[in-house]
Amino acid sequence: LAKTTQPISMDSYEGQEVNITCSHNNIATNDYITWYQQFPSQGPRFIIQGYKTKVTNEVASLFIPADRKSSTLSLPRVSLSDTAVYYCLVGGVNSGYALNFGKGTSLLVTP
Amino acid sequence: NAGVTQTPKFRILKIGQSMTLQCTQDMNHNYMYWYRQDPGMGLKLIYYSVGAGITDKGEVPNGYNVSRSTTEDFPLRLELAAPSQTSVYFCASVREVQETQYFGPGTRLLVL
């Protein structure tokens, strides 16, 4: 399973765009990149998933360069409620079935 | 669909006691996972299952046991509780390994 590296923490002000980058140098050909959000005392919840290039949904965008060795989660115009821990997870059918989370990135949004 | 349900929500154990954390999913997912999360830390994989009758160890399996007799249920057993097992335990399931994981609400365990 591809090992992931993310910044431990990030700070932002309300209304700004936040970009969180995840490194996954040994990503396998069939691996997907998935980002989860976790609030205190809750289980992680899915934000976005991608394989290559760019994916956008109603809450975030995911940018994946051609070599797929990293990915960037982009949160547009964050609000206080976006304060949470964000996890990058890489996995697929050929990388085994153990889905290991890293330490995640703790995002603090302030007024 | 209830999704992934976990019981109990909270439990206090004495050192040496045993208990079973229950996890049930109603989405007919093949893969199920148990994680623990210590305060201020990330999730660590304890055990996982790729289908009924098949389980495997994750990063931190010591002190725990699991079974998967049905697709729906994946209980986690603590035989001799230790203070180091004080944590929040999350169960998750996924239909295929590259798809989205669905998490339960968690079980908060305190071992004194």
Short mmCIF file of N, CA and C in Angstrom, two decimals, chain B residues 26-112:
data_model
loop_
_atom_site.label_atom_id
_atom_site.label_comp_id
_atom_site.label_asym_id
_atom_site.label_seq_id
_atom_site.Cartn_x
_atom_site.Cartn_y
_atom_site.Cartn_z
N ASP B 26 -25.36 -2.79 6.79
CA ASP B 26 -26.48 -3.31 6.02
C ASP B 26 -26.37 -2.95 4.54
N MET B 27 -25.15 -2.73 4.07
CA MET B 27 -24.93 -2.32 2.69
C MET B 27 -24.37 -3.46 1.83
N ASN B 28 -24.30 -4.66 2.43
CA ASN B 28 -23.79 -5.83 1.73
C ASN B 28 -22.35 -5.62 1.23
N HIS B 29 -21.57 -4.90 2.04
CA HIS B 29 -20.18 -4.65 1.68
C HIS B 29 -19.31 -5.85 1.98
N ASN B 30 -18.35 -6.08 1.08
CA ASN B 30 -17.45 -7.21 1.26
C ASN B 30 -16.41 -6.94 2.34
N TYR B 31 -15.87 -5.72 2.35
CA TYR B 31 -14.71 -5.42 3.19
C TYR B 31 -15.12 -4.64 4.44
N MET B 32 -14.58 -5.07 5.57
CA MET B 32 -14.85 -4.38 6.83
C MET B 32 -13.55 -4.19 7.59
N TYR B 33 -13.51 -3.11 8.38
CA TYR B 33 -12.26 -2.69 9.03
C TYR B 33 -12.54 -2.24 10.46
N TRP B 34 -11.55 -2.48 11.33
CA TRP B 34 -11.56 -1.92 12.66
C TRP B 34 -10.33 -1.01 12.82
N TYR B 35 -10.60 0.22 13.28
CA TYR B 35 -9.54 1.18 13.56
C TYR B 35 -9.64 1.61 15.02
N ARG B 36 -8.52 2.04 15.55
CA ARG B 36 -8.53 2.71 16.84
C ARG B 36 -7.91 4.10 16.67
N GLN B 37 -8.39 5.03 17.45
CA GLN B 37 -7.87 6.39 17.37
C GLN B 37 -7.63 6.91 18.78
N ASP B 38 -6.38 7.10 19.10
CA ASP B 38 -6.01 7.66 20.40
C ASP B 38 -6.14 9.18 20.34
N PRO B 39 -6.30 9.84 21.47
CA PRO B 39 -6.52 11.29 21.48
C PRO B 39 -5.47 12.05 20.69
N GLY B 40 -5.93 12.89 19.77
CA GLY B 40 -5.03 13.74 18.98
C GLY B 40 -4.22 13.01 17.93
N MET B 41 -4.53 11.74 17.71
CA MET B 41 -3.74 10.95 16.76
C MET B 41 -4.61 10.52 15.57
N GLY B 42 -3.95 9.93 14.58
CA GLY B 42 -4.67 9.41 13.42
C GLY B 42 -5.25 8.03 13.70
N LEU B 43 -5.87 7.47 12.70
CA LEU B 43 -6.47 6.14 12.84
C LEU B 43 -5.44 5.06 12.55
N LYS B 44 -5.47 4.04 13.36
CA LYS B 44 -4.58 2.90 13.16
C LYS B 44 -5.43 1.65 12.92
N LEU B 45 -5.06 0.90 11.89
CA LEU B 45 -5.81 -0.28 11.50
C LEU B 45 -5.50 -1.44 12.42
N ILE B 46 -6.55 -2.05 13.00
CA ILE B 46 -6.36 -3.17 13.92
C ILE B 46 -6.50 -4.49 13.16
N TYR B 47 -7.64 -4.70 12.57
CA TYR B 47 -7.94 -5.90 11.79
C TYR B 47 -8.84 -5.51 10.63
N TYR B 48 -8.85 -6.35 9.62
CA TYR B 48 -9.78 -6.15 8.53
C TYR B 48 -10.24 -7.51 8.00
N SER B 49 -11.31 -7.46 7.20
CA SER B 49 -11.88 -8.68 6.64
C SER B 49 -12.28 -8.42 5.20
N VAL B 50 -11.98 -9.37 4.34
CA VAL B 50 -12.32 -9.22 2.92
C VAL B 50 -13.58 -9.99 2.56
N GLY B 51 -14.18 -10.65 3.55
CA GLY B 51 -15.41 -11.38 3.32
C GLY B 51 -15.67 -12.32 4.48
N ALA B 52 -16.85 -12.89 4.49
CA ALA B 52 -17.21 -13.81 5.58
C ALA B 52 -16.18 -14.94 5.68
N GLY B 53 -15.71 -15.17 6.89
CA GLY B 53 -14.75 -16.22 7.15
C GLY B 53 -13.30 -15.87 6.91
N ILE B 54 -13.02 -14.65 6.46
CA ILE B 54 -11.65 -14.24 6.13
C ILE B 54 -11.30 -12.97 6.87
N THR B 55 -10.26 -13.05 7.71
CA THR B 55 -9.80 -11.86 8.43
C THR B 55 -8.28 -11.78 8.35
N ASP B 56 -7.74 -10.59 8.59
CA ASP B 56 -6.30 -10.41 8.55
C ASP B 56 -5.90 -9.27 9.48
N LYS B 57 -4.64 -9.32 9.92
CA LYS B 57 -4.14 -8.32 10.85
C LYS B 57 -3.79 -7.02 10.15
N GLY B 58 -3.98 -5.93 10.89
CA GLY B 58 -3.55 -4.63 10.42
C GLY B 58 -2.28 -4.21 11.13
N GLU B 59 -2.13 -2.91 11.39
CA GLU B 59 -0.93 -2.37 12.02
C GLU B 59 -0.79 -2.75 13.48
N VAL B 60 -1.91 -2.76 14.22
CA VAL B 60 -1.86 -2.90 15.68
C VAL B 60 -2.81 -3.97 16.19
N PRO B 61 -2.61 -5.25 15.83
CA PRO B 61 -3.56 -6.30 16.19
C PRO B 61 -3.42 -6.87 17.60
N ASN B 62 -2.29 -6.61 18.26
CA ASN B 62 -2.03 -7.26 19.54
C ASN B 62 -3.06 -6.85 20.60
N GLY B 63 -3.62 -7.87 21.27
CA GLY B 63 -4.61 -7.63 22.31
C GLY B 63 -6.04 -7.69 21.81
N TYR B 64 -6.21 -7.95 20.51
CA TYR B 64 -7.54 -7.98 19.91
C TYR B 64 -7.74 -9.26 19.10
N ASN B 65 -9.01 -9.63 18.96
CA ASN B 65 -9.37 -10.71 18.05
C ASN B 65 -10.64 -10.34 17.31
N VAL B 66 -10.81 -10.89 16.13
CA VAL B 66 -12.00 -10.63 15.34
C VAL B 66 -12.52 -11.92 14.76
N SER B 67 -13.76 -11.85 14.28
CA SER B 67 -14.37 -12.94 13.54
C SER B 67 -15.31 -12.34 12.52
N ARG B 68 -15.59 -13.08 11.48
CA ARG B 68 -16.53 -12.59 10.45
C ARG B 68 -17.34 -13.80 9.96
N SER B 69 -18.37 -14.10 10.71
CA SER B 69 -19.19 -15.26 10.36
C SER B 69 -20.26 -14.91 9.33
N THR B 70 -20.61 -13.64 9.24
CA THR B 70 -21.59 -13.20 8.25
C THR B 70 -21.05 -11.98 7.52
N THR B 71 -21.66 -11.64 6.40
CA THR B 71 -21.25 -10.43 5.68
C THR B 71 -21.52 -9.18 6.50
N GLU B 72 -22.60 -9.20 7.30
CA GLU B 72 -23.05 -8.00 7.97
C GLU B 72 -22.25 -7.66 9.23
N ASP B 73 -21.76 -8.67 9.95
CA ASP B 73 -21.21 -8.43 11.28
C ASP B 73 -19.71 -8.66 11.36
N PHE B 74 -19.05 -7.80 12.13
CA PHE B 74 -17.59 -7.89 12.28
C PHE B 74 -17.24 -7.47 13.70
N PRO B 75 -17.45 -8.33 14.69
CA PRO B 75 -17.18 -7.97 16.08
C PRO B 75 -15.68 -7.97 16.40
N LEU B 76 -15.30 -7.08 17.30
CA LEU B 76 -13.92 -6.96 17.78
C LEU B 76 -13.89 -7.36 19.25
N ARG B 77 -13.03 -8.28 19.59
CA ARG B 77 -12.96 -8.83 20.94
C ARG B 77 -11.69 -8.37 21.64
N LEU B 78 -11.87 -7.85 22.87
CA LEU B 78 -10.74 -7.56 23.74
C LEU B 78 -10.78 -8.59 24.86
N GLU B 79 -9.73 -9.39 24.99
CA GLU B 79 -9.74 -10.48 25.96
C GLU B 79 -9.29 -10.04 27.35
N LEU B 80 -8.22 -9.32 27.43
CA LEU B 80 -7.67 -8.86 28.72
C LEU B 80 -7.39 -7.37 28.59
N ALA B 81 -8.38 -6.57 28.95
CA ALA B 81 -8.26 -5.14 28.74
C ALA B 81 -7.08 -4.54 29.50
N ALA B 82 -6.37 -3.64 28.83
CA ALA B 82 -5.24 -2.93 29.43
C ALA B 82 -5.44 -1.43 29.24
N PRO B 83 -4.87 -0.60 30.11
CA PRO B 83 -5.04 0.86 29.97
C PRO B 83 -4.62 1.37 28.59
N SER B 84 -3.66 0.70 27.95
CA SER B 84 -3.20 1.13 26.63
C SER B 84 -4.27 0.97 25.55
N GLN B 85 -5.33 0.24 25.88
CA GLN B 85 -6.42 0.05 24.93
C GLN B 85 -7.52 1.12 25.08
N THR B 86 -7.31 2.06 25.96
CA THR B 86 -8.20 3.20 26.06
C THR B 86 -8.10 3.99 24.76
N SER B 87 -9.24 4.11 24.07
CA SER B 87 -9.21 4.71 22.74
C SER B 87 -10.64 4.83 22.22
N VAL B 88 -10.77 5.41 21.05
CA VAL B 88 -12.05 5.39 20.33
C VAL B 88 -11.89 4.40 19.19
N TYR B 89 -12.84 3.51 19.07
CA TYR B 89 -12.78 2.45 18.07
C TYR B 89 -13.82 2.71 16.98
N PHE B 90 -13.34 2.70 15.75
CA PHE B 90 -14.22 2.92 14.59
C PHE B 90 -14.24 1.68 13.72
N CYS B 91 -15.43 1.34 13.30
CA CYS B 91 -15.62 0.27 12.33
C CYS B 91 -15.98 0.91 10.99
N ALA B 92 -15.52 0.32 9.91
CA ALA B 92 -15.81 0.86 8.59
C ALA B 92 -16.06 -0.28 7.62
N SER B 93 -16.77 0.02 6.55
CA SER B 93 -17.00 -0.98 5.52
C SER B 93 -16.90 -0.32 4.16
N VAL B 94 -16.62 -1.14 3.15
CA VAL B 94 -16.53 -0.65 1.78
C VAL B 94 -16.90 -1.78 0.83
N ARG B 95 -17.54 -1.43 -0.25
CA ARG B 95 -17.99 -2.45 -1.19
C ARG B 95 -16.81 -3.07 -1.94
N GLU B 96 -15.97 -2.19 -2.50
CA GLU B 96 -14.74 -2.61 -3.14
C GLU B 96 -13.61 -1.76 -2.57
N VAL B 97 -12.41 -2.28 -2.51
CA VAL B 97 -11.33 -1.64 -1.76
C VAL B 97 -10.98 -0.25 -2.30
N GLN B 98 -11.23 0.02 -3.57
CA GLN B 98 -10.88 1.34 -4.10
C GLN B 98 -12.02 2.33 -3.96
N GLU B 99 -13.13 1.90 -3.38
CA GLU B 99 -14.28 2.79 -3.26
C GLU B 99 -14.32 3.46 -1.89
N THR B 100 -15.38 4.21 -1.63
CA THR B 100 -15.50 5.00 -0.41
C THR B 100 -15.77 4.12 0.79
N GLN B 101 -15.04 4.39 1.88
CA GLN B 101 -15.31 3.71 3.13
C GLN B 101 -16.42 4.44 3.88
N TYR B 102 -17.29 3.68 4.52
CA TYR B 102 -18.32 4.23 5.37
C TYR B 102 -17.99 3.85 6.81
N PHE B 103 -18.00 4.86 7.68
CA PHE B 103 -17.61 4.66 9.06
C PHE B 103 -18.82 4.66 9.99
N GLY B 104 -18.69 3.88 11.06
CA GLY B 104 -19.66 3.94 12.12
C GLY B 104 -19.39 5.12 13.03
N PRO B 105 -20.25 5.34 14.03
CA PRO B 105 -20.12 6.49 14.93
C PRO B 105 -19.03 6.34 15.98
N GLY B 106 -18.50 5.13 16.13
CA GLY B 106 -17.41 4.93 17.08
C GLY B 106 -17.87 4.41 18.43
N THR B 107 -16.95 3.72 19.10
CA THR B 107 -17.15 3.27 20.49
C THR B 107 -16.00 3.84 21.30
N ARG B 108 -16.35 4.60 22.34
CA ARG B 108 -15.33 5.16 23.22
C ARG B 108 -15.11 4.20 24.37
N LEU B 109 -13.87 3.73 24.51
CA LEU B 109 -13.54 2.75 25.55
C LEU B 109 -12.52 3.33 26.51
N LEU B 110 -12.85 3.19 27.80
CA LEU B 110 -11.94 3.64 28.85
C LEU B 110 -11.59 2.44 29.72
N VAL B 111 -10.31 2.15 29.84
CA VAL B 111 -9.85 1.02 30.66
C VAL B 111 -9.13 1.57 31.88
N LEU B 112 -9.67 1.24 33.05
CA LEU B 112 -9.11 1.78 34.29
C LEU B 112 -8.57 0.66 35.19
#
